Amino acid sequence: MKKADKKYNSFAYVNAIDSYEDLVAKGYTNEEVLKKLGNSNYLIANYDEAAKWYGQLIKQETFDNDPEYIYRYAVSLKSLEQYEESNQWMEKFYSLKENDLRAKNFENNRDYLKEIGNRAGTFKIEKVGFNSKESDFSPAFYGEEVLFSSARDTGMVTKYTHSWNTRPFLDIYRTGGNQKEGPEKLSRNINKKTHESSPVLSNDGQTLYFTRNNSKNGGFAKDDEGVSRLKIYSATLRDGEWKNVKVLPFNGDDFSTAHPTLSPDGKWLYFASNREGTYGDSDIYKVAILENGNFGEPINLGPKINTESSETYPYFGKDGVLYFASNGHPGIGGLDLFAVKVENEEFSNIINLAMPINSVEDDFSLIIDAESGKGYFASNRSGGMGSDDIYAIQQLKPLEFSCGKELIVKVIDIENGNYLNAANVEISGERNFSAVTEQEGYITFDPKCGAANLDILAQKEGYEQGAATYSITDEEKQEITISLKPLVVLPKSGDNLLAYLNLENILFDLDKFNLTVDAITKLDKAVQFLKDNPTVNLQIRSYTDALASKSYNIKLSENRAKTTRQYLVDQGINAQRLSINFYGEENLVNDCTVWSNCSKEENHKNRRSELIVME
């Protein structure tokens, strides 16, 4: 067991499998052995065997329902085309770890197999003539030629065998040169005793970026764990030779950085890494290439692209489509190839490239010329010459990054039904999206295929925000209307509530304190406001004109205040919210201090009650 564990911990998975299987054959089987047998096969893409051992593992009474083993079992079952059982285990995985990005991707795309099936036939593929019996992958355009990585026999198989899979070490080859002799290796400046792979050329063809093991004096340099990490290097073309090979500054000795590709404008280098901050086994990052030749700080592409599993082998097409391999997004089996449109640093829906590009095995390292639709990718599917083979592809029809469905969100004023322009609409649940309604008061949105339970929020200045939830249906077009209620800006202390409500004061007939029909109509509107806003308190201030004596007018204004308050109380307003004050003929609204000098209408304006807002 110690010998088997030593091989396992040294990443010598093929040899570890032999040792663990010997233990099982001798009757020594426990949860730890089954876990490592499953992992060893899973990590070298031997998914049928991985499914076998994971299947035995989950039947153990001591198995603790570790979500990661359940996820790997579900992925491995896909390579056996046991999709129904795989989905059942994904249900289990979701129930245990619903916040996992992979679980969310599954939950939001339950019909992923149907979607992938609808996209089948977008490409056609064929074998190329430069594969070998060993591993060939990671093609790159090189003018009219192709660069690629290969573990084909270098004459040094015994000495330089890669412990992960017992294959020879990788070198970078080109398909040009003397075709009778087969592909040629690049010069010794590029190919050392370490792995070299994943080449990509700058737009001007003068700089080569590639992956190499951390090295020292041309050989391996290992970290404290005994692992030789991967790093990205660059080389410059001088007089027809690749020279000035140097390691890039954003690499590290305690994590791997690999598989470079360039953005269409050549200003960003994209790559895969398992550095600190990575969501899973490996994530896709980007780093700015500065004008002075230096580099910025690496930026993780985030949870839209990356998951808790592996996202790797990015390739950026000239049309702004980012391709990558993943076993964290819903797929057919193993690593699948995906595409996402990138515009203004925003990501479209992620789509699975479907068959025949994707298979039940690992499919990865795709490149494609956006104009001709021709390119290459690698796969370890059955029927090839070696463990990994390169296939040529031809795109037959454009990629569709939407599902042919449209969501229309309309925003209206709840009080009058008018459409609201310049309202901000935010949609979350599959990707962050925001837009502003136009004059007609709506925005359009392309939901992700299989999207469910999208949260929609609408906001506009002067209105309360509104929300809705969207679930996709079979309809090609769906409409959701969000009604916004105008914000109530409460009157300030000292304001006359009647003026706030665009009403005139409560007026009384000459020498009367009973309420008129007009006064009751105004008070009813005040009652509704007070019921809607229970924190608002009032002081009722009542007045008279200047006709009678001051003492008489004080008493008359008091009765008017009491009558006004009583009506409000009778309509359900708590008396504690209502105080009164009465001023007689003080504080006239006009210059009618001599009653006979004014008209009936002018004197009438002074016979009033005001509703003053208090703290």
Coordinates of C-alpha atoms in Angstrom, one line a residue:
M1 CA 0.0 0.0 0.0
K2 CA 2.9 2.4 0.8
K3 CA 4.5 1.7 -2.6
A4 CA 1.2 2.2 -4.4
D5 CA 0.6 5.5 -2.5
K6 CA 4.1 6.7 -3.4
K7 CA 3.4 6.2 -7.1
Y8 CA 0.0 7.9 -6.7
N9 CA 1.5 10.9 -4.9
S10 CA 4.2 11.2 -7.5
F11 CA 1.5 11.4 -10.2
A12 CA 2.6 8.1 -11.7
Y13 CA -1.0 7.1 -12.1
V14 CA -0.5 4.2 -14.6
N15 CA 1.9 2.5 -12.3
A16 CA -0.2 3.3 -9.3
I17 CA -3.2 1.6 -11.0
D18 CA -1.2 -1.6 -11.4
S19 CA -0.3 -1.6 -7.8
Y20 CA -3.8 -0.8 -6.5
E21 CA -5.3 -3.5 -8.7
D22 CA -2.8 -6.0 -7.4
L23 CA -4.0 -5.1 -3.9
V24 CA -7.7 -5.6 -4.9
A25 CA -6.9 -8.9 -6.5
K26 CA -5.4 -10.1 -3.2
G27 CA -8.6 -9.1 -1.4
Y28 CA -7.3 -5.9 0.0
T29 CA -10.1 -3.4 -0.8
N30 CA -11.1 -0.4 1.2
E31 CA -12.5 3.0 0.6
E32 CA -9.1 4.6 0.2
V33 CA -8.0 2.1 -2.4
L34 CA -11.2 2.6 -4.4
K35 CA -10.9 6.4 -4.3
K36 CA -7.3 6.3 -5.6
L37 CA -8.1 3.7 -8.3
G38 CA -11.0 5.9 -9.4
N39 CA -8.9 9.1 -9.4
S40 CA -5.9 7.5 -11.1
N41 CA -8.1 6.4 -14.0
Y42 CA -10.1 9.6 -14.1
L43 CA -6.9 11.8 -14.2
I44 CA -5.5 9.9 -17.2
A45 CA -8.9 10.0 -18.9
N46 CA -9.6 6.3 -18.5
Y47 CA -13.2 7.0 -17.7
D48 CA -14.7 3.6 -18.1
E49 CA -12.4 2.2 -15.5
A50 CA -12.9 5.3 -13.4
A51 CA -16.7 4.6 -13.4
K52 CA -16.1 1.0 -12.4
W53 CA -14.1 1.9 -9.3
Y54 CA -16.2 5.0 -8.3
G55 CA -19.2 2.8 -8.7
Q56 CA -17.8 0.4 -6.1
L57 CA -16.8 3.2 -3.9
I58 CA -20.2 4.7 -3.5
K59 CA -21.6 1.3 -2.6
Q60 CA -19.3 1.1 0.5
E61 CA -21.2 1.5 3.7
T62 CA -18.5 3.8 5.0
F63 CA -18.7 6.1 2.0
D64 CA -19.4 9.6 3.3
N65 CA -21.2 11.0 0.2
D66 CA -18.2 13.2 -0.7
P67 CA -19.7 15.4 -3.5
E68 CA -16.5 15.5 -5.5
Y69 CA -16.4 11.7 -6.0
I70 CA -20.1 11.8 -6.9
Y71 CA -19.4 14.4 -9.5
R72 CA -16.5 12.5 -11.0
Y73 CA -18.6 9.3 -11.0
A74 CA -21.4 11.2 -12.9
V75 CA -18.8 12.5 -15.5
S76 CA -17.3 9.1 -15.9
L77 CA -20.7 7.5 -16.6
K78 CA -21.1 9.8 -19.6
S79 CA -18.2 8.2 -21.3
L80 CA -20.1 4.9 -21.0
E81 CA -23.1 6.8 -22.5
Q82 CA -25.1 6.1 -19.4
Y83 CA -26.6 9.6 -19.4
E84 CA -29.7 8.9 -17.4
E85 CA -27.8 7.4 -14.5
S86 CA -25.2 10.2 -14.8
N87 CA -28.0 12.8 -14.4
Q88 CA -29.3 10.9 -11.4
W89 CA -26.0 11.3 -9.7
M90 CA -25.8 14.9 -10.8
E91 CA -29.1 15.4 -9.0
K92 CA -27.5 13.9 -5.9
F93 CA -24.5 16.2 -6.4
Y94 CA -26.8 19.2 -6.6
S95 CA -28.6 18.2 -3.4
L96 CA -25.3 18.0 -1.6
K97 CA -23.6 21.1 -3.0
E98 CA -26.2 23.4 -4.7
N99 CA -23.9 26.4 -4.6
D100 CA -21.2 24.6 -6.6
L101 CA -20.8 26.3 -10.1
R102 CA -21.1 22.9 -11.7
A103 CA -24.3 22.1 -9.8
K104 CA -25.8 25.4 -10.9
N105 CA -24.8 24.8 -14.5
F106 CA -26.6 21.5 -14.4
E107 CA -29.7 22.9 -12.6
N108 CA -30.0 25.7 -15.1
N109 CA -29.6 23.5 -18.1
R110 CA -31.4 20.2 -17.4
D111 CA -32.1 19.7 -21.2
Y112 CA -28.4 20.1 -22.1
L113 CA -28.3 16.8 -24.1
K114 CA -31.2 18.0 -26.2
E115 CA -29.5 21.4 -26.8
I116 CA -26.2 19.7 -27.7
G117 CA -28.1 17.3 -30.1
N118 CA -29.7 20.3 -31.8
R119 CA -26.3 21.7 -32.5
A120 CA -24.8 18.5 -33.9
G121 CA -23.4 18.8 -37.4
T122 CA -22.1 22.3 -37.1
F123 CA -18.7 20.9 -38.0
K124 CA -17.3 18.0 -40.0
I125 CA -14.0 16.4 -39.0
E126 CA -11.4 14.2 -40.6
K127 CA -8.2 12.6 -39.6
V128 CA -4.9 14.2 -40.5
G129 CA -1.8 12.5 -41.9
F130 CA 0.7 13.6 -39.4
N131 CA -0.5 11.7 -36.3
S132 CA 1.7 9.1 -34.6
K133 CA 1.1 6.1 -32.3
E134 CA 1.9 8.4 -29.4
S135 CA 0.1 11.6 -28.2
D136 CA -0.4 14.4 -30.8
F137 CA -2.3 17.5 -29.8
S138 CA -2.4 21.3 -29.3
P139 CA -2.1 22.5 -32.9
A140 CA -1.3 26.1 -33.8
F141 CA -1.4 28.0 -37.1
Y142 CA 2.1 28.6 -38.5
G143 CA 1.6 30.4 -41.8
E144 CA 0.6 27.7 -44.3
E145 CA 2.0 25.1 -41.9
V146 CA 0.9 23.8 -38.5
L147 CA 2.8 23.6 -35.2
F148 CA 1.7 20.9 -32.8
S149 CA 2.8 19.0 -29.7
S150 CA 3.8 15.4 -29.9
A151 CA 5.1 12.6 -27.7
R152 CA 6.2 10.6 -30.8
D153 CA 9.3 8.5 -30.3
T154 CA 12.3 10.6 -29.9
G155 CA 14.7 7.8 -29.4
M156 CA 14.8 8.6 -25.7
V157 CA 11.7 6.9 -24.5
T158 CA 13.2 5.0 -21.7
K159 CA 15.1 7.9 -20.2
Y160 CA 12.5 10.6 -20.7
T161 CA 9.2 8.8 -19.9
H162 CA 6.5 11.1 -18.5
S163 CA 5.4 9.5 -15.1
W164 CA 1.7 10.7 -15.5
N165 CA 1.0 8.4 -18.4
T166 CA 4.1 6.4 -19.3
R167 CA 4.4 8.3 -22.6
P168 CA 7.5 9.9 -24.0
F169 CA 8.1 13.6 -23.3
L170 CA 6.5 16.2 -25.5
D171 CA 8.2 18.3 -28.1
I172 CA 6.9 20.9 -30.6
Y173 CA 6.9 19.9 -34.2
R174 CA 6.0 21.5 -37.5
T175 CA 4.3 19.9 -40.5
G176 CA 6.4 21.8 -43.0
G177 CA 9.9 20.8 -44.3
N178 CA 10.6 17.5 -45.9
Q179 CA 7.3 15.7 -45.8
K180 CA 8.9 12.5 -46.9
E181 CA 10.6 12.4 -43.6
G182 CA 7.5 13.5 -41.7
P183 CA 7.0 16.5 -39.4
E184 CA 10.1 18.2 -38.1
K185 CA 11.0 19.2 -34.5
L186 CA 11.7 22.8 -33.8
S187 CA 15.2 23.7 -32.8
R188 CA 17.0 22.8 -29.6
N189 CA 16.4 26.3 -28.5
I190 CA 12.7 25.4 -28.1
N191 CA 12.8 21.6 -27.4
K192 CA 14.7 20.6 -24.3
K193 CA 14.7 17.5 -22.1
T194 CA 11.5 18.8 -20.6
H195 CA 7.9 18.9 -22.0
E196 CA 7.3 21.6 -24.6
S197 CA 3.8 22.0 -25.9
S198 CA 0.9 24.4 -26.7
P199 CA 2.6 26.8 -29.1
V200 CA 1.0 30.0 -30.4
L201 CA 2.3 32.8 -32.7
S202 CA 1.9 36.5 -32.3
N203 CA 0.0 38.3 -35.1
D204 CA 3.2 39.4 -36.8
G205 CA 4.8 35.9 -36.5
Q206 CA 7.8 37.2 -34.7
T207 CA 7.0 35.9 -31.2
L208 CA 6.3 32.3 -30.2
Y209 CA 4.6 31.5 -26.8
F210 CA 4.7 28.0 -25.6
T211 CA 4.5 25.8 -22.5
R212 CA 7.4 24.1 -20.8
N213 CA 8.1 22.5 -17.5
N214 CA 9.9 24.5 -14.9
S215 CA 13.5 23.8 -15.9
K216 CA 17.1 24.3 -14.7
N217 CA 20.0 23.8 -17.0
G218 CA 17.7 22.3 -19.6
G219 CA 16.3 19.7 -17.2
F220 CA 13.5 19.5 -14.7
A221 CA 13.3 21.8 -11.7
K222 CA 10.9 20.5 -9.1
D223 CA 9.2 22.1 -6.1
D224 CA 9.1 21.0 -2.5
E225 CA 6.4 18.4 -3.5
G226 CA 8.6 16.9 -6.1
V227 CA 6.5 18.4 -9.0
S228 CA 7.9 20.2 -12.0
R229 CA 5.3 22.8 -12.6
L230 CA 4.4 24.2 -16.1
K231 CA 5.3 27.7 -17.2
I232 CA 4.8 29.8 -20.3
Y233 CA 7.8 30.9 -22.3
S234 CA 8.4 33.2 -25.2
A235 CA 10.9 33.1 -28.0
T236 CA 11.7 35.7 -30.7
L237 CA 12.4 35.0 -34.4
R238 CA 15.8 36.2 -35.4
D239 CA 17.3 35.3 -38.8
G240 CA 14.9 32.4 -39.2
E241 CA 15.7 31.0 -35.8
W242 CA 13.8 31.0 -32.6
K243 CA 16.1 32.7 -30.0
N244 CA 15.9 34.7 -26.8
V245 CA 13.8 32.1 -25.0
K246 CA 12.7 33.4 -21.7
V247 CA 10.2 32.6 -19.0
L248 CA 7.3 35.1 -18.6
P249 CA 7.1 37.0 -15.3
F250 CA 3.6 35.9 -14.2
N251 CA 4.6 32.2 -13.9
G252 CA 5.4 30.7 -10.5
D253 CA 7.3 27.8 -9.0
D254 CA 4.5 26.5 -6.9
F255 CA 1.7 26.4 -9.5
S256 CA 1.3 25.7 -13.2
T257 CA 0.7 28.2 -16.1
A258 CA 0.1 26.7 -19.5
H259 CA -1.6 26.7 -22.9
P260 CA -1.2 30.3 -24.1
T261 CA -3.4 32.0 -26.8
L262 CA -3.7 35.6 -27.9
S263 CA -6.7 37.9 -28.2
P264 CA -7.5 39.0 -31.8
D265 CA -5.8 42.4 -31.3
G266 CA -2.7 40.8 -29.7
K267 CA -3.0 42.9 -26.5
W268 CA -4.0 40.0 -24.2
L269 CA -2.5 36.6 -23.5
Y270 CA -5.0 34.0 -22.3
F271 CA -3.9 30.9 -20.5
A272 CA -4.8 28.1 -18.1
S273 CA -3.5 28.0 -14.5
N274 CA -4.1 26.5 -11.1
R275 CA -2.6 29.4 -9.2
E276 CA -4.0 30.8 -6.0
G277 CA -7.5 32.1 -6.5
T278 CA -8.4 29.4 -9.0
Y279 CA -12.0 28.1 -8.7
G280 CA -11.1 24.5 -9.5
D281 CA -8.4 22.2 -10.9
S282 CA -7.5 24.8 -13.5
D283 CA -9.0 28.1 -14.6
I284 CA -8.7 30.4 -17.7
Y285 CA -6.9 33.7 -17.1
K286 CA -5.9 36.7 -19.2
V287 CA -3.0 39.0 -18.8
A288 CA -2.3 42.3 -20.6
I289 CA 0.7 42.6 -22.9
L290 CA 1.9 46.1 -22.3
E291 CA 3.3 48.4 -25.0
N292 CA 6.8 48.2 -23.4
G293 CA 6.8 44.4 -23.7
N294 CA 6.0 43.9 -20.0
F295 CA 2.9 42.2 -18.7
G296 CA 0.1 43.2 -16.3
E297 CA -1.4 41.2 -13.5
P298 CA -3.3 38.0 -14.4
I299 CA -7.1 38.3 -14.3
N300 CA -9.3 35.3 -13.7
L301 CA -12.2 35.2 -16.2
G302 CA -14.6 34.5 -13.4
P303 CA -17.4 32.0 -12.6
K304 CA -19.1 32.5 -15.9
I305 CA -16.3 30.6 -17.6
N306 CA -14.5 28.8 -14.8
T307 CA -15.9 26.0 -12.5
E308 CA -14.6 23.8 -9.7
S309 CA -13.3 21.3 -12.3
S310 CA -10.9 22.0 -15.3
E311 CA -11.2 24.8 -17.8
T312 CA -8.2 24.7 -20.1
Y313 CA -6.7 25.1 -23.6
P314 CA -8.2 28.5 -24.5
Y315 CA -8.1 29.7 -28.1
F316 CA -9.3 33.1 -29.2
G317 CA -10.7 33.4 -32.8
K318 CA -10.3 36.5 -34.9
D319 CA -14.1 36.8 -34.8
G320 CA -14.1 37.3 -31.0
V321 CA -15.1 33.8 -30.1
L322 CA -13.3 32.2 -27.2
Y323 CA -13.0 28.4 -27.4
F324 CA -12.0 26.3 -24.4
A325 CA -12.1 22.7 -23.0
S326 CA -13.9 21.9 -19.8
N327 CA -15.3 19.0 -17.8
G328 CA -17.2 21.4 -15.5
H329 CA -19.9 22.6 -17.9
P330 CA -22.6 20.2 -19.0
G331 CA -21.2 18.0 -21.8
I332 CA -21.2 14.6 -23.6
G333 CA -18.3 13.1 -21.6
G334 CA -14.7 13.8 -20.5
L335 CA -13.4 17.2 -21.6
D336 CA -15.7 18.8 -24.1
L337 CA -15.1 21.8 -26.3
F338 CA -17.1 25.0 -25.7
A339 CA -17.4 28.5 -27.2
V340 CA -18.4 31.9 -25.9
K341 CA -18.7 35.2 -27.8
V342 CA -16.7 38.0 -26.1
E343 CA -17.8 41.6 -26.7
N344 CA -16.8 44.6 -24.6
E345 CA -15.5 42.1 -21.9
E346 CA -19.0 40.7 -21.7
F347 CA -19.7 36.9 -22.3
S348 CA -22.5 35.5 -24.3
N349 CA -24.2 32.2 -23.6
I350 CA -21.6 29.4 -23.4
I351 CA -22.4 26.7 -26.0
N352 CA -21.2 23.1 -26.3
L353 CA -19.7 22.4 -29.8
A354 CA -21.6 19.1 -29.9
M355 CA -20.8 16.1 -32.1
P356 CA -18.7 15.3 -34.1
I357 CA -16.2 17.6 -32.4
N358 CA -17.2 16.4 -28.9
S359 CA -17.2 12.7 -28.0
V360 CA -17.6 10.6 -24.8
E361 CA -13.8 11.0 -24.3
D362 CA -11.5 14.0 -24.0
D363 CA -11.7 16.7 -26.7
F364 CA -9.5 19.7 -26.5
S365 CA -7.0 22.2 -28.0
L366 CA -9.2 23.5 -30.8
I367 CA -8.0 26.2 -33.2
I368 CA -10.0 27.6 -36.1
D369 CA -9.6 30.3 -38.8
A370 CA -12.7 32.5 -38.5
E371 CA -12.7 33.3 -42.3
S372 CA -12.3 29.9 -43.8
G373 CA -13.9 27.9 -41.0
K374 CA -11.0 25.5 -41.1
G375 CA -9.0 24.3 -38.1
Y376 CA -7.9 21.5 -35.9
F377 CA -8.5 19.9 -32.5
A378 CA -7.3 16.9 -30.5
S379 CA -9.1 14.0 -29.0
N380 CA -8.4 10.7 -27.4
R381 CA -11.5 9.1 -28.8
S382 CA -11.3 5.5 -30.1
G383 CA -10.3 4.9 -33.7
G384 CA -7.2 7.1 -33.7
M385 CA -3.6 6.2 -34.2
G386 CA -2.4 7.1 -30.7
S387 CA -3.5 8.1 -27.3
D388 CA -4.3 11.6 -28.6
D389 CA -4.8 12.5 -32.2
I390 CA -5.3 15.7 -34.2
Y391 CA -8.3 16.0 -36.4
A392 CA -9.0 18.6 -39.1
I393 CA -12.3 20.5 -38.9
Q394 CA -14.5 22.4 -41.3
Q395 CA -17.3 24.6 -40.0
L396 CA -20.5 24.1 -41.9
K397 CA -22.8 26.7 -40.4
P398 CA -22.4 29.7 -38.0
L399 CA -22.4 29.2 -34.2
E400 CA -25.7 30.3 -32.6
F401 CA -25.1 31.7 -29.1
S402 CA -28.7 32.1 -28.4
C403 CA -31.5 29.5 -28.2
G404 CA -33.7 31.3 -30.7
K405 CA -35.7 32.6 -27.7
E406 CA -36.4 36.2 -26.8
L407 CA -37.4 37.7 -23.5
I408 CA -39.1 41.1 -23.6
V409 CA -39.2 43.0 -20.3
K410 CA -41.6 46.0 -20.3
V411 CA -41.6 48.6 -17.5
I412 CA -44.8 50.7 -16.8
D413 CA -46.1 53.2 -14.3
I414 CA -48.5 51.3 -12.1
E415 CA -50.8 54.3 -11.7
N416 CA -51.4 55.3 -15.3
G417 CA -50.1 52.3 -17.3
N418 CA -47.7 54.5 -19.3
Y419 CA -44.4 52.9 -20.5
L420 CA -41.3 54.2 -18.7
N421 CA -38.2 54.9 -20.7
A422 CA -34.8 55.3 -19.2
A423 CA -35.6 52.6 -16.6
N424 CA -32.7 50.3 -15.7
V425 CA -33.3 46.6 -16.0
E426 CA -30.9 44.1 -14.4
I427 CA -31.1 40.3 -15.0
S428 CA -29.2 37.8 -12.9
G429 CA -29.2 34.0 -12.5
E430 CA -27.1 33.0 -15.5
R431 CA -25.0 36.0 -16.3
N432 CA -25.0 39.6 -15.2
F433 CA -26.9 41.7 -17.7
S434 CA -28.3 45.2 -17.6
A435 CA -29.9 47.5 -20.1
V436 CA -31.9 50.8 -20.2
T437 CA -35.4 50.8 -21.6
E438 CA -36.0 52.9 -24.7
Q439 CA -38.9 55.2 -25.5
E440 CA -41.3 52.3 -25.8
G441 CA -40.4 51.2 -22.3
Y442 CA -38.9 47.8 -22.9
I443 CA -35.6 45.8 -23.4
T444 CA -35.0 42.5 -25.1
F445 CA -32.8 39.7 -23.7
D446 CA -31.6 36.3 -25.1
P447 CA -31.9 33.8 -22.3
K448 CA -29.4 31.0 -22.0
C449 CA -30.6 27.7 -23.3
G450 CA -32.3 25.9 -20.4
A451 CA -32.3 29.0 -18.2
A452 CA -34.6 28.9 -15.2
N453 CA -35.5 31.3 -12.4
L454 CA -33.8 34.4 -13.7
D455 CA -34.2 37.3 -11.3
I456 CA -35.3 40.6 -13.0
L457 CA -35.0 44.0 -11.3
A458 CA -36.3 47.2 -12.7
Q459 CA -35.5 50.7 -11.3
K460 CA -36.2 54.3 -12.3
E461 CA -35.6 57.5 -10.5
G462 CA -38.7 58.7 -8.7
Y463 CA -40.2 55.1 -8.5
E464 CA -40.0 52.2 -6.2
Q465 CA -38.0 49.3 -7.7
G466 CA -39.9 46.3 -9.1
A467 CA -39.0 42.7 -9.5
A468 CA -40.0 39.6 -11.4
T469 CA -38.9 36.0 -11.9
Y470 CA -38.5 34.4 -15.3
S471 CA -38.6 30.7 -16.2
I472 CA -38.0 29.6 -19.8
T473 CA -40.8 27.9 -21.7
D474 CA -41.2 26.4 -25.1
E475 CA -42.4 29.7 -26.5
E476 CA -40.0 31.5 -28.8
K477 CA -41.0 34.9 -27.4
Q478 CA -42.0 35.8 -23.8
E479 CA -43.1 39.1 -22.3
I480 CA -42.8 40.2 -18.7
T481 CA -44.3 43.4 -17.5
I482 CA -42.9 45.1 -14.3
S483 CA -45.1 47.8 -12.9
L484 CA -43.3 50.5 -10.9
K485 CA -45.0 52.6 -8.2
P486 CA -44.1 56.3 -8.0
L487 CA -42.1 57.1 -4.9
V488 CA -44.0 59.0 -2.2
V489 CA -41.9 62.0 -1.2
L490 CA -43.5 62.8 2.2
P491 CA -44.1 66.4 3.1
K492 CA -41.7 68.1 5.5
S493 CA -42.5 69.3 8.9
G494 CA -44.4 72.7 8.6
D495 CA -45.8 71.9 5.2
N496 CA -49.5 72.2 4.6
L497 CA -50.7 68.7 3.7
L498 CA -53.5 70.2 1.5
A499 CA -51.0 72.1 -0.6
Y500 CA -48.9 68.9 -0.9
L501 CA -52.0 67.1 -2.2
N502 CA -52.6 69.9 -4.6
L503 CA -55.7 71.0 -2.8
E504 CA -57.1 74.3 -1.6
N505 CA -57.7 74.9 2.2
I506 CA -60.8 73.7 3.9
L507 CA -63.2 76.7 3.8
F508 CA -66.3 77.4 5.9
D509 CA -69.4 79.4 5.3
L510 CA -69.9 82.7 7.1
D511 CA -70.3 82.3 10.9
K512 CA -70.4 78.5 10.5
F513 CA -68.2 75.6 11.7
N514 CA -69.9 72.7 10.0
L515 CA -68.2 71.1 7.0
T516 CA -69.3 71.7 3.5
V517 CA -69.5 69.0 0.8
D518 CA -66.4 70.5 -0.8
A519 CA -64.5 70.4 2.6
I520 CA -65.5 66.7 3.1
T521 CA -64.2 65.8 -0.4
K522 CA -60.8 67.4 0.4
L523 CA -60.6 65.8 3.9
D524 CA -61.3 62.4 2.4
K525 CA -58.2 62.7 0.3
A526 CA -56.2 63.7 3.4
V527 CA -57.7 60.7 5.2
Q528 CA -56.4 58.3 2.5
F529 CA -52.9 59.9 2.7
L530 CA -52.8 59.5 6.5
K531 CA -53.8 55.9 6.3
D532 CA -51.1 55.2 3.6
N533 CA -48.5 57.1 5.7
P534 CA -49.1 56.2 9.4
T535 CA -46.0 58.1 10.5
V536 CA -47.3 61.5 9.5
N537 CA -48.9 63.6 12.3
L538 CA -51.0 66.8 11.8
Q539 CA -51.8 70.0 13.6
I540 CA -55.2 71.4 12.5
R541 CA -55.0 75.2 12.4
S542 CA -58.3 77.0 12.0
Y543 CA -59.1 80.7 11.3
T544 CA -61.9 83.2 10.8
D545 CA -62.4 86.4 8.8
A546 CA -62.3 89.8 10.5
L547 CA -66.1 90.4 10.8
A548 CA -66.8 89.7 14.5
S549 CA -65.0 90.5 17.7
K550 CA -61.7 88.9 18.4
S551 CA -63.0 86.8 21.3
Y552 CA -65.9 85.6 19.2
N553 CA -63.6 84.7 16.3
I554 CA -61.3 82.7 18.6
K555 CA -64.2 80.6 19.8
L556 CA -65.4 80.1 16.2
S557 CA -62.0 79.1 14.9
E558 CA -61.7 76.6 17.9
N559 CA -65.0 75.0 16.8
R560 CA -63.9 74.8 13.2
A561 CA -60.6 73.0 14.3
K562 CA -62.6 70.6 16.5
T563 CA -65.1 69.8 13.7
T564 CA -62.2 69.2 11.3
R565 CA -60.4 66.9 13.7
Q566 CA -63.6 65.0 14.6
Y567 CA -64.2 64.2 11.0
L568 CA -60.8 62.8 10.6
V569 CA -61.2 60.7 13.7
D570 CA -64.6 59.5 12.5
Q571 CA -62.9 58.2 9.3
G572 CA -60.4 56.1 11.3
I573 CA -57.5 58.4 12.0
N574 CA -56.1 58.0 15.5
A575 CA -56.8 61.2 17.6
Q576 CA -53.3 61.1 19.0
R577 CA -52.0 61.9 15.6
L578 CA -54.1 65.1 15.4
S579 CA -53.6 68.2 17.5
I580 CA -55.5 71.5 17.0
N581 CA -54.7 75.2 17.3
F582 CA -57.0 78.1 16.6
Y583 CA -56.1 81.7 15.8
G584 CA -59.4 83.6 15.1
E585 CA -58.8 86.4 12.7
E586 CA -55.0 86.3 13.0
N587 CA -52.8 85.4 10.1
L588 CA -55.2 86.4 7.3
V589 CA -54.2 85.2 3.9
N590 CA -54.8 88.7 2.4
D591 CA -55.2 92.3 3.5
C592 CA -58.8 92.0 4.6
T593 CA -58.3 93.4 8.1
V594 CA -61.4 95.6 7.6
W595 CA -64.1 93.2 6.6
S596 CA -66.1 95.7 4.6
N597 CA -63.2 96.7 2.4
C598 CA -63.1 93.2 0.8
S599 CA -65.3 91.1 -1.4
K600 CA -67.2 88.1 -0.3
E601 CA -64.7 85.8 -2.1
E602 CA -61.7 87.5 -0.4
N603 CA -63.2 87.2 3.1
H604 CA -64.2 83.6 2.4
K605 CA -60.5 82.7 1.9
N606 CA -59.8 83.6 5.5
R607 CA -62.5 81.3 6.9
R608 CA -60.3 78.2 6.7
S609 CA -58.7 75.1 8.3
E610 CA -55.1 74.2 7.4
L611 CA -53.5 70.7 7.9
I612 CA -49.9 71.3 9.0
V613 CA -47.5 68.4 9.1
M614 CA -45.7 68.0 12.4
E615 CA -42.6 66.1 13.5

